[in-house]
GROMACS .gro file of C-alpha atoms in nm:
model
  305
    1UNK     CA    1   1.782   1.321   2.509
    2UNK     CA    2   2.090   1.487   2.385
    3UNK     CA    3   2.159   1.786   2.169
    4UNK     CA    4   2.368   1.752   1.851
    5UNK     CA    5   2.605   2.044   1.806
    6UNK     CA    6   2.691   2.126   1.443
    7UNK     CA    7   2.899   2.372   1.257
    8UNK     CA    8   2.810   2.584   0.962
    9UNK     CA    9   3.014   2.353   0.739
   10UNK     CA   10   2.807   2.042   0.822
   11UNK     CA   11   2.508   2.143   0.621
   12UNK     CA   12   2.285   2.271   0.901
   13UNK     CA   13   2.183   2.567   0.700
   14UNK     CA   14   2.039   2.344   0.441
   15UNK     CA   15   1.781   2.219   0.693
   16UNK     CA   16   1.692   2.563   0.814
   17UNK     CA   17   1.366   2.594   0.615
   18UNK     CA   18   1.250   2.252   0.751
   19UNK     CA   19   1.334   2.357   1.116
   20UNK     CA   20   1.150   2.695   1.072
   21UNK     CA   21   0.843   2.493   0.946
   22UNK     CA   22   0.887   2.254   1.243
   23UNK     CA   23   0.873   2.554   1.486
   24UNK     CA   24   0.566   2.706   1.315
   25UNK     CA   25   0.388   2.367   1.289
   26UNK     CA   26   0.433   2.275   1.661
   27UNK     CA   27   0.331   2.621   1.769
   28UNK     CA   28   0.017   2.612   1.564
   29UNK     CA   29  -0.078   2.261   1.680
   30UNK     CA   30  -0.016   2.354   2.046
   31UNK     CA   31  -0.234   2.663   2.009
   32UNK     CA   32  -0.540   2.474   1.899
   33UNK     CA   33  -0.551   2.225   2.188
   34UNK     CA   34  -0.763   2.344   2.479
   35UNK     CA   35  -0.629   2.264   2.823
   36UNK     CA   36  -0.959   2.105   2.926
   37UNK     CA   37  -0.931   1.869   2.634
   38UNK     CA   38  -0.628   1.706   2.790
   39UNK     CA   39  -0.750   1.717   3.149
   40UNK     CA   40  -0.598   2.051   3.261
   41UNK     CA   41  -0.784   2.337   3.419
   42UNK     CA   42  -0.920   2.568   3.137
   43UNK     CA   43  -0.977   2.882   3.338
   44UNK     CA   44  -0.746   3.158   3.430
   45UNK     CA   45  -0.534   3.403   3.236
   46UNK     CA   46  -0.331   3.266   2.961
   47UNK     CA   47  -0.108   3.490   2.737
   48UNK     CA   48  -0.150   3.253   2.441
   49UNK     CA   49  -0.427   3.014   2.331
   50UNK     CA   50  -0.397   2.643   2.382
   51UNK     CA   51  -0.122   2.461   2.579
   52UNK     CA   52   0.190   2.601   2.722
   53UNK     CA   53   0.526   2.443   2.624
   54UNK     CA   54   0.574   2.304   2.968
   55UNK     CA   55   0.238   2.144   2.963
   56UNK     CA   56   0.306   1.966   2.635
   57UNK     CA   57   0.645   1.850   2.771
   58UNK     CA   58   0.485   1.719   3.092
   59UNK     CA   59   0.197   1.537   2.915
   60UNK     CA   60   0.440   1.387   2.669
   61UNK     CA   61   0.687   1.273   2.933
   62UNK     CA   62   0.981   1.466   2.810
   63UNK     CA   63   1.199   1.746   2.949
   64UNK     CA   64   1.070   2.100   2.925
   65UNK     CA   65   1.403   2.244   2.804
   66UNK     CA   66   1.428   1.959   2.546
   67UNK     CA   67   1.078   2.033   2.410
   68UNK     CA   68   1.156   2.399   2.396
   69UNK     CA   69   1.463   2.341   2.192
   70UNK     CA   70   1.263   2.126   1.962
   71UNK     CA   71   1.000   2.392   1.913
   72UNK     CA   72   1.277   2.658   1.868
   73UNK     CA   73   1.409   2.449   1.571
   74UNK     CA   74   1.744   2.362   1.727
   75UNK     CA   75   1.927   2.065   1.580
   76UNK     CA   76   1.867   1.780   1.831
   77UNK     CA   77   1.819   1.401   1.807
   78UNK     CA   78   1.449   1.300   1.798
   79UNK     CA   79   1.328   0.946   1.846
   80UNK     CA   80   1.015   0.777   1.714
   81UNK     CA   81   0.877   0.736   2.067
   82UNK     CA   82   0.908   1.111   2.121
   83UNK     CA   83   0.723   1.189   1.797
   84UNK     CA   84   0.448   0.948   1.899
   85UNK     CA   85   0.414   1.111   2.250
   86UNK     CA   86   0.397   1.460   2.109
   87UNK     CA   87   0.151   1.355   1.840
   88UNK     CA   88  -0.072   1.208   2.109
   89UNK     CA   89  -0.066   1.528   2.330
   90UNK     CA   90  -0.128   1.764   2.031
   91UNK     CA   91  -0.403   1.526   1.899
   92UNK     CA   92  -0.249   1.500   1.552
   93UNK     CA   93  -0.437   1.312   1.282
   94UNK     CA   94  -0.268   1.056   1.056
   95UNK     CA   95  -0.149   1.312   0.802
   96UNK     CA   96  -0.020   1.558   1.065
   97UNK     CA   97   0.157   1.285   1.249
   98UNK     CA   98   0.333   1.176   0.930
   99UNK     CA   99   0.426   1.539   0.856
  100UNK     CA  100   0.587   1.578   1.201
  101UNK     CA  101   0.796   1.263   1.142
  102UNK     CA  102   0.914   1.416   0.816
  103UNK     CA  103   0.993   1.756   0.973
  104UNK     CA  104   1.213   1.603   1.235
  105UNK     CA  105   1.393   1.393   0.973
  106UNK     CA  106   1.244   1.051   1.048
  107UNK     CA  107   1.063   0.807   0.812
  108UNK     CA  108   0.692   0.791   0.909
  109UNK     CA  109   0.583   0.435   0.998
  110UNK     CA  110   0.333   0.276   0.766
  111UNK     CA  111  -0.018   0.279   0.900
  112UNK     CA  112  -0.129  -0.058   1.034
  113UNK     CA  113  -0.373  -0.214   0.804
  114UNK     CA  114  -0.675  -0.382   0.947
  115UNK     CA  115  -0.656  -0.744   0.849
  116UNK     CA  116  -0.955  -0.887   0.663
  117UNK     CA  117  -1.078  -0.526   0.597
  118UNK     CA  118  -1.303  -0.485   0.294
  119UNK     CA  119  -1.161  -0.296   0.002
  120UNK     CA  120  -1.271   0.059  -0.050
  121UNK     CA  121  -1.590   0.100  -0.245
  122UNK     CA  122  -1.416   0.351  -0.469
  123UNK     CA  123  -1.187   0.089  -0.587
  124UNK     CA  124  -1.479  -0.122  -0.722
  125UNK     CA  125  -1.600   0.181  -0.923
  126UNK     CA  126  -1.252   0.253  -1.055
  127UNK     CA  127  -1.195  -0.106  -1.167
  128UNK     CA  128  -1.534  -0.126  -1.332
  129UNK     CA  129  -1.488   0.207  -1.533
  130UNK     CA  130  -1.160   0.084  -1.664
  131UNK     CA  131  -1.348  -0.165  -1.886
  132UNK     CA  132  -1.302  -0.276  -2.153
  133UNK     CA  133  -0.947  -0.292  -2.029
  134UNK     CA  134  -0.887  -0.587  -1.788
  135UNK     CA  135  -0.833  -0.486  -1.427
  136UNK     CA  136  -0.847  -0.644  -1.093
  137UNK     CA  137  -0.744  -0.600  -0.723
  138UNK     CA  138  -0.545  -0.853  -0.518
  139UNK     CA  139  -0.513  -0.855  -0.141
  140UNK     CA  140  -0.179  -0.898   0.027
  141UNK     CA  141  -0.183  -1.274  -0.015
  142UNK     CA  142  -0.272  -1.239  -0.396
  143UNK     CA  143  -0.635  -1.334  -0.371
  144UNK     CA  144  -0.855  -1.180  -0.619
  145UNK     CA  145  -1.104  -0.950  -0.444
  146UNK     CA  146  -1.230  -0.724  -0.723
  147UNK     CA  147  -1.236  -0.829  -1.093
  148UNK     CA  148  -1.400  -0.640  -1.378
  149UNK     CA  149  -1.581  -0.810  -1.657
  150UNK     CA  150  -1.305  -0.761  -1.903
  151UNK     CA  151  -1.051  -0.939  -1.681
  152UNK     CA  152  -1.290  -1.231  -1.642
  153UNK     CA  153  -1.342  -1.249  -2.021
  154UNK     CA  154  -0.982  -1.204  -2.126
  155UNK     CA  155  -0.808  -1.431  -1.861
  156UNK     CA  156  -1.086  -1.666  -1.795
  157UNK     CA  157  -1.118  -1.580  -1.427
  158UNK     CA  158  -1.395  -1.722  -1.230
  159UNK     CA  159  -1.444  -1.437  -0.979
  160UNK     CA  160  -1.343  -1.346  -0.624
  161UNK     CA  161  -1.201  -1.609  -0.394
  162UNK     CA  162  -0.946  -1.732  -0.655
  163UNK     CA  163  -0.585  -1.692  -0.566
  164UNK     CA  164  -0.369  -1.552  -0.851
  165UNK     CA  165  -0.051  -1.730  -0.758
  166UNK     CA  166  -0.211  -2.073  -0.712
  167UNK     CA  167  -0.413  -2.036  -1.037
  168UNK     CA  168  -0.102  -1.924  -1.218
  169UNK     CA  169   0.079  -2.251  -1.139
  170UNK     CA  170  -0.202  -2.513  -1.093
  171UNK     CA  171  -0.488  -2.403  -1.309
  172UNK     CA  172  -0.417  -2.535  -1.669
  173UNK     CA  173  -0.689  -2.322  -1.825
  174UNK     CA  174  -0.569  -2.002  -1.660
  175UNK     CA  175  -0.214  -2.087  -1.748
  176UNK     CA  176  -0.301  -2.148  -2.109
  177UNK     CA  177  -0.401  -1.781  -2.157
  178UNK     CA  178  -0.031  -1.667  -2.120
  179UNK     CA  179   0.179  -1.705  -2.427
  180UNK     CA  180   0.478  -1.590  -2.231
  181UNK     CA  181   0.409  -1.797  -1.928
  182UNK     CA  182   0.773  -1.928  -1.903
  183UNK     CA  183   0.906  -1.566  -1.901
  184UNK     CA  184   0.646  -1.449  -1.648
  185UNK     CA  185   0.674  -1.738  -1.406
  186UNK     CA  186   1.016  -1.640  -1.251
  187UNK     CA  187   0.906  -1.274  -1.219
  188UNK     CA  188   0.578  -1.390  -1.052
  189UNK     CA  189   0.759  -1.603  -0.794
  190UNK     CA  190   1.022  -1.333  -0.725
  191UNK     CA  191   0.750  -1.074  -0.679
  192UNK     CA  192   0.556  -1.300  -0.433
  193UNK     CA  193   0.875  -1.356  -0.222
  194UNK     CA  194   0.921  -0.983  -0.210
  195UNK     CA  195   0.554  -0.927  -0.107
  196UNK     CA  196   0.593  -1.192   0.162
  197UNK     CA  197   0.912  -1.025   0.299
  198UNK     CA  198   0.709  -0.705   0.369
  199UNK     CA  199   0.494  -0.908   0.612
  200UNK     CA  200   0.761  -1.136   0.769
  201UNK     CA  201   0.533  -1.219   1.070
  202UNK     CA  202   0.250  -1.333   0.851
  203UNK     CA  203   0.263  -1.712   0.822
  204UNK     CA  204  -0.011  -1.730   0.556
  205UNK     CA  205   0.243  -1.657   0.291
  206UNK     CA  206   0.429  -1.974   0.399
  207UNK     CA  207   0.110  -2.168   0.386
  208UNK     CA  208   0.054  -2.072   0.020
  209UNK     CA  209   0.429  -2.134  -0.073
  210UNK     CA  210   0.415  -2.472   0.102
  211UNK     CA  211   0.098  -2.581  -0.085
  212UNK     CA  212   0.246  -2.475  -0.422
  213UNK     CA  213   0.573  -2.653  -0.356
  214UNK     CA  214   0.371  -2.973  -0.320
  215UNK     CA  215   0.139  -2.917  -0.616
  216UNK     CA  216   0.363  -2.751  -0.876
  217UNK     CA  217   0.716  -2.870  -0.964
  218UNK     CA  218   0.758  -2.539  -1.163
  219UNK     CA  219   0.689  -2.331  -0.852
  220UNK     CA  220   0.915  -2.549  -0.628
  221UNK     CA  221   1.199  -2.512  -0.875
  222UNK     CA  222   1.162  -2.132  -0.896
  223UNK     CA  223   1.102  -2.087  -0.529
  224UNK     CA  224   1.425  -2.270  -0.440
  225UNK     CA  225   1.621  -2.012  -0.651
  226UNK     CA  226   1.539  -1.753  -0.385
  227UNK     CA  227   1.504  -1.476  -0.643
  228UNK     CA  228   1.332  -1.165  -0.504
  229UNK     CA  229   1.232  -0.838  -0.653
  230UNK     CA  230   0.994  -0.553  -0.578
  231UNK     CA  231   0.681  -0.585  -0.796
  232UNK     CA  232   0.702  -0.389  -1.114
  233UNK     CA  233   0.513  -0.325  -1.428
  234UNK     CA  234   0.546  -0.574  -1.717
  235UNK     CA  235   0.406  -0.731  -2.034
  236UNK     CA  236   0.166  -1.018  -2.079
  237UNK     CA  237   0.108  -1.190  -2.411
  238UNK     CA  238  -0.235  -1.341  -2.403
  239UNK     CA  239  -0.365  -1.630  -2.624
  240UNK     CA  240  -0.745  -1.595  -2.620
  241UNK     CA  241  -0.961  -1.867  -2.779
  242UNK     CA  242  -1.179  -1.596  -2.941
  243UNK     CA  243  -0.957  -1.292  -2.989
  244UNK     CA  244  -0.635  -1.475  -3.057
  245UNK     CA  245  -0.304  -1.323  -2.945
  246UNK     CA  246  -0.296  -0.991  -2.773
  247UNK     CA  247  -0.010  -0.813  -2.591
  248UNK     CA  248  -0.088  -0.615  -2.275
  249UNK     CA  249   0.126  -0.377  -2.070
  250UNK     CA  250   0.021  -0.407  -1.714
  251UNK     CA  251   0.048  -0.137  -1.451
  252UNK     CA  252   0.056  -0.205  -1.075
  253UNK     CA  253  -0.073   0.049  -0.832
  254UNK     CA  254  -0.119   0.071  -0.453
  255UNK     CA  255  -0.386   0.297  -0.293
  256UNK     CA  256  -0.217   0.534  -0.053
  257UNK     CA  257  -0.441   0.433   0.234
  258UNK     CA  258  -0.424   0.058   0.158
  259UNK     CA  259  -0.072  -0.042   0.061
  260UNK     CA  260  -0.165  -0.405   0.119
  261UNK     CA  261  -0.388  -0.393  -0.186
  262UNK     CA  262  -0.246  -0.449  -0.538
  263UNK     CA  263  -0.439  -0.282  -0.824
  264UNK     CA  264  -0.347  -0.405  -1.174
  265UNK     CA  265  -0.477  -0.258  -1.497
  266UNK     CA  266  -0.385  -0.403  -1.851
  267UNK     CA  267  -0.338  -0.173  -2.155
  268UNK     CA  268  -0.327  -0.332  -2.489
  269UNK     CA  269  -0.050  -0.230  -2.719
  270UNK     CA  270  -0.264  -0.237  -3.026
  271UNK     CA  271  -0.449   0.079  -2.908
  272UNK     CA  272  -0.789   0.158  -3.046
  273UNK     CA  273  -0.817  -0.155  -3.262
  274UNK     CA  274  -0.757  -0.366  -2.950
  275UNK     CA  275  -1.021  -0.164  -2.756
  276UNK     CA  276  -1.282  -0.246  -3.017
  277UNK     CA  277  -1.192  -0.617  -3.005
  278UNK     CA  278  -1.230  -0.606  -2.632
  279UNK     CA  279  -1.569  -0.429  -2.645
  280UNK     CA  280  -1.696  -0.689  -2.890
  281UNK     CA  281  -1.571  -0.968  -2.656
  282UNK     CA  282  -1.765  -0.813  -2.365
  283UNK     CA  283  -2.080  -0.792  -2.586
  284UNK     CA  284  -2.077  -1.170  -2.616
  285UNK     CA  285  -1.954  -1.234  -2.253
  286UNK     CA  286  -2.245  -1.267  -2.015
  287UNK     CA  287  -2.231  -1.055  -1.712
  288UNK     CA  288  -2.152  -1.261  -1.401
  289UNK     CA  289  -2.384  -1.253  -1.105
  290UNK     CA  290  -2.097  -1.157  -0.869
  291UNK     CA  291  -1.778  -0.963  -0.951
  292UNK     CA  292  -1.657  -0.963  -0.592
  293UNK     CA  293  -1.830  -0.884  -0.269
  294UNK     CA  294  -1.641  -0.646  -0.032
  295UNK     CA  295  -1.814  -0.812   0.257
  296UNK     CA  296  -1.739  -1.166   0.152
  297UNK     CA  297  -1.453  -1.403   0.250
  298UNK     CA  298  -1.252  -1.259  -0.036
  299UNK     CA  299  -1.163  -0.954   0.181
  300UNK     CA  300  -0.984  -1.197   0.417
  301UNK     CA  301  -0.844  -1.409   0.148
  302UNK     CA  302  -0.961  -1.754   0.028
  303UNK     CA  303  -0.622  -1.910   0.070
  304UNK     CA  304  -0.487  -1.737   0.379
  305UNK     CA  305  -0.556  -1.998   0.634
   0.00000   0.00000   0.00000
């Protein structure tokens, strides 16, 4: 561990509020940890509550002087491993750990998502109350795991277990709902490549792409162009056999605690008139038996193996 010496001209004063907050934060977290909670004797006279600085340093495997400098708010280099060690000793929770990363000037690592975990129950309620506006949730491999009635009625979706990308390129009925399919297709492929890049070690993306290269000449042509983009909002022109043509602006959201999930809601441009048309469509559209079961195979993905 090395100290970084700076002059007043290098902008050190600009980070002073953050360093003062770092000092106060570490002291407050240290004060709340009882020695006996970390295997140290809890008896005896202590001038301050909680752990001593040297105890934190020893338990974290770092130098006492170095930790003292850190808590004093000195400008020093801090590594991810040191933040992790200090977080463990001070028993920081997820939010506190991320905050410590930010205070020392590092990017907090993304929380590891448990694969095949069921979607949050709150998401189901949110997607349902968005009706009559079509909304659904995709997992990281773009399998539909939650779909509201309106999305089923407007896009002809069958229910959970259906893969959005595969249906978009191989299901003629699903494809026929999009009046601007030719415009959407390059964006969809570029979005999927970008999503796959975020999970470079996950071979299930390659399985889906390999299947589609064999089954869809359109996908193979677009995939070979190697276009990539970060998913964004967009517009879908829908040709519905009952409602006729409608234009939706779709908004893509990611829950803060589940970045692997992709929540999409579609807002019609025609406003109140379109809402009434959607409500009438739902009145004539029978409620399905299953809209997506969080405990089903959909949570793990129907096309991930």
